[in-house]
Tab-separated table of C-alpha atoms in Angstrom:
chain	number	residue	atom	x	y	z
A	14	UNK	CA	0.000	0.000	0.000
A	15	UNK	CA	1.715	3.521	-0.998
A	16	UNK	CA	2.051	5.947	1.852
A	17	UNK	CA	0.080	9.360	0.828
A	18	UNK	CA	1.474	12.326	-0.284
A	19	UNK	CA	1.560	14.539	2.584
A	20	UNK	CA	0.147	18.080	2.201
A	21	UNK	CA	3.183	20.524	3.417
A	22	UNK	CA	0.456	22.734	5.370
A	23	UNK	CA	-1.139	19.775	7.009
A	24	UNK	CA	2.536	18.933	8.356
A	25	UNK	CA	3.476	22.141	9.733
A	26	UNK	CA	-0.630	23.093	10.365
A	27	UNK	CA	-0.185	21.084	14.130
A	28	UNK	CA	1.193	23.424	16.975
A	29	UNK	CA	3.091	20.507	18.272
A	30	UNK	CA	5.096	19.970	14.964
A	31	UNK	CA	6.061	23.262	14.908
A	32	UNK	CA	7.108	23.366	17.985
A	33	UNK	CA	8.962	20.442	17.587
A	34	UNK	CA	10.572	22.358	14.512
A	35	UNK	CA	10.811	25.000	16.513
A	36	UNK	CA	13.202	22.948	18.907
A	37	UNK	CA	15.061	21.407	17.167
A	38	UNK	CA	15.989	24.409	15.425
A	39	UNK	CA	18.037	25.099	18.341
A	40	UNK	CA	19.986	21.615	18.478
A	41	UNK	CA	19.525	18.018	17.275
A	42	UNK	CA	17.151	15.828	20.066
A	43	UNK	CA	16.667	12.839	20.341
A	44	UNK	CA	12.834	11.509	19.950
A	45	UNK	CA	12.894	11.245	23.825
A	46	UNK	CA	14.387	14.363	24.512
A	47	UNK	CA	11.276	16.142	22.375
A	48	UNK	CA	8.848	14.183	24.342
A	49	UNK	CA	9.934	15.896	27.783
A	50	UNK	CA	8.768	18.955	25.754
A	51	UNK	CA	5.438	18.003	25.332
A	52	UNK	CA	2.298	16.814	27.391
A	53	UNK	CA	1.586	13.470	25.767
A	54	UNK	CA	2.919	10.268	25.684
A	55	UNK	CA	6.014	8.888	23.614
A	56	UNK	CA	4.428	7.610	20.553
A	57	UNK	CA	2.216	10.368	19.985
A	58	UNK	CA	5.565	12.122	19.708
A	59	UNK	CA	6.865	9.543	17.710
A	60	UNK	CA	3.903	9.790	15.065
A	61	UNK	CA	4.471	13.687	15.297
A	62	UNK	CA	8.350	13.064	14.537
A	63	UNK	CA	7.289	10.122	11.356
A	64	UNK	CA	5.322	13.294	9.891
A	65	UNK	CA	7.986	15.235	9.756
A	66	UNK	CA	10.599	12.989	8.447
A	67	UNK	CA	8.706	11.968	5.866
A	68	UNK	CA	7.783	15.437	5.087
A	69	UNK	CA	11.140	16.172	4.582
A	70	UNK	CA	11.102	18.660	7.472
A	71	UNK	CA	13.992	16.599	9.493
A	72	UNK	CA	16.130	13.447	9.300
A	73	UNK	CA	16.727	10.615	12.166
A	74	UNK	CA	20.141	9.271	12.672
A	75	UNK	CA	20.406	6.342	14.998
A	76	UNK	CA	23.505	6.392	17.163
A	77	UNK	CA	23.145	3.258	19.579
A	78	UNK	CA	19.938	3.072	21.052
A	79	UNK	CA	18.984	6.737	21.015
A	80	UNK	CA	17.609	8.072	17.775
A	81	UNK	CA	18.287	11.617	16.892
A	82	UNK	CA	16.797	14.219	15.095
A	83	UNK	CA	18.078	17.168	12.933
A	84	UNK	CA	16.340	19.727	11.102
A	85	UNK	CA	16.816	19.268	7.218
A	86	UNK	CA	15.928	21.653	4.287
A	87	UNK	CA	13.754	19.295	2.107
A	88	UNK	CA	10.336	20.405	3.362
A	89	UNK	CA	11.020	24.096	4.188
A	90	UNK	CA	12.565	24.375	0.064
A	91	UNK	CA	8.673	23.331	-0.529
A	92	UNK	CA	7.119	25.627	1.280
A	93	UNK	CA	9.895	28.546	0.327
A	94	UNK	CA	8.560	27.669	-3.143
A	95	UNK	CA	4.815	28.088	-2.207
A	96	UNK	CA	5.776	31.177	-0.444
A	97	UNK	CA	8.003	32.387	-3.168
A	98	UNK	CA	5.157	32.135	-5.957
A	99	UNK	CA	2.234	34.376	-3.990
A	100	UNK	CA	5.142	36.740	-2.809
A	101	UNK	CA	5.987	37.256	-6.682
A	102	UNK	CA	2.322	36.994	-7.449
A	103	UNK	CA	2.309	40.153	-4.753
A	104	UNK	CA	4.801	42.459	-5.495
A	105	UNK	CA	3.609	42.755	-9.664
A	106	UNK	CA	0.045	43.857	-8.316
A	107	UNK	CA	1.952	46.195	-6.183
A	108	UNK	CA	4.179	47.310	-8.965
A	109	UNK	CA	0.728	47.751	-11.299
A	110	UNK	CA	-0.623	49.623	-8.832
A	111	UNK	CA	2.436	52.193	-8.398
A	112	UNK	CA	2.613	52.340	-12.044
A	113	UNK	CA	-1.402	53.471	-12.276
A	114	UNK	CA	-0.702	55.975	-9.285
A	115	UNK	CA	1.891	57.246	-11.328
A	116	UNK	CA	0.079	57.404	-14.495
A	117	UNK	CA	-2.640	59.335	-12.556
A	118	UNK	CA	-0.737	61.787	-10.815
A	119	UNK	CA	0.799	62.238	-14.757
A	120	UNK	CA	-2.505	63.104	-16.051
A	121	UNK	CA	-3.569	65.337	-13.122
């Protein structure tokens, strides 16, 4: 059975993911060190942690029995791009806008 595609938004749409982003933005954790952070039990973090890593929001690197994780640039490039588009889409109504300003103030 194929695993669905996961909607970036839906990812980072859970307060607890992005604070979980939010902390390990400040150092790599490992899965029990995140779950001190949080009111609920270990493999509700867990299932919070599987979203993001296969998101492509962070990686997991097993070192003994401890599994850590790191922040990694996959999902944030895919919602830079999202971003990226409406912020383009943004500024060229702005700059239409100026542009019929200044053809007004031209004609006045």
């Amino acid at each position: 059975m194929a695993t669905p595609t996961l909607d970036i938004f839906q990812v980072i749409g859970d307060s607890s993911r992005r604070k979980m982003l939010l902390l390990l933005s400040e150092d790599r954790l490992t899965i029990n060190s995140l779950a001190h952070h949080f009111e609920m039990s270990r493999p509700a973090v867990s299932k919070h942690v599987k979203i993001l890593h296969n998101a492509g929001f962070i990686s997991i690197e097993d070192s003994g029995r401890e599994r850590y994780c790191s922040l990694k640039k996959d999902g944030f490039e895919e919602l830079k791009t999202w971003i990226s588009y409406f912020d383009e889409f943004w500024g060229s109504k702005l700059k239409k806008l100026e542009s019929l300003m200044d053809d007004t103030k031209l004609t006045n």
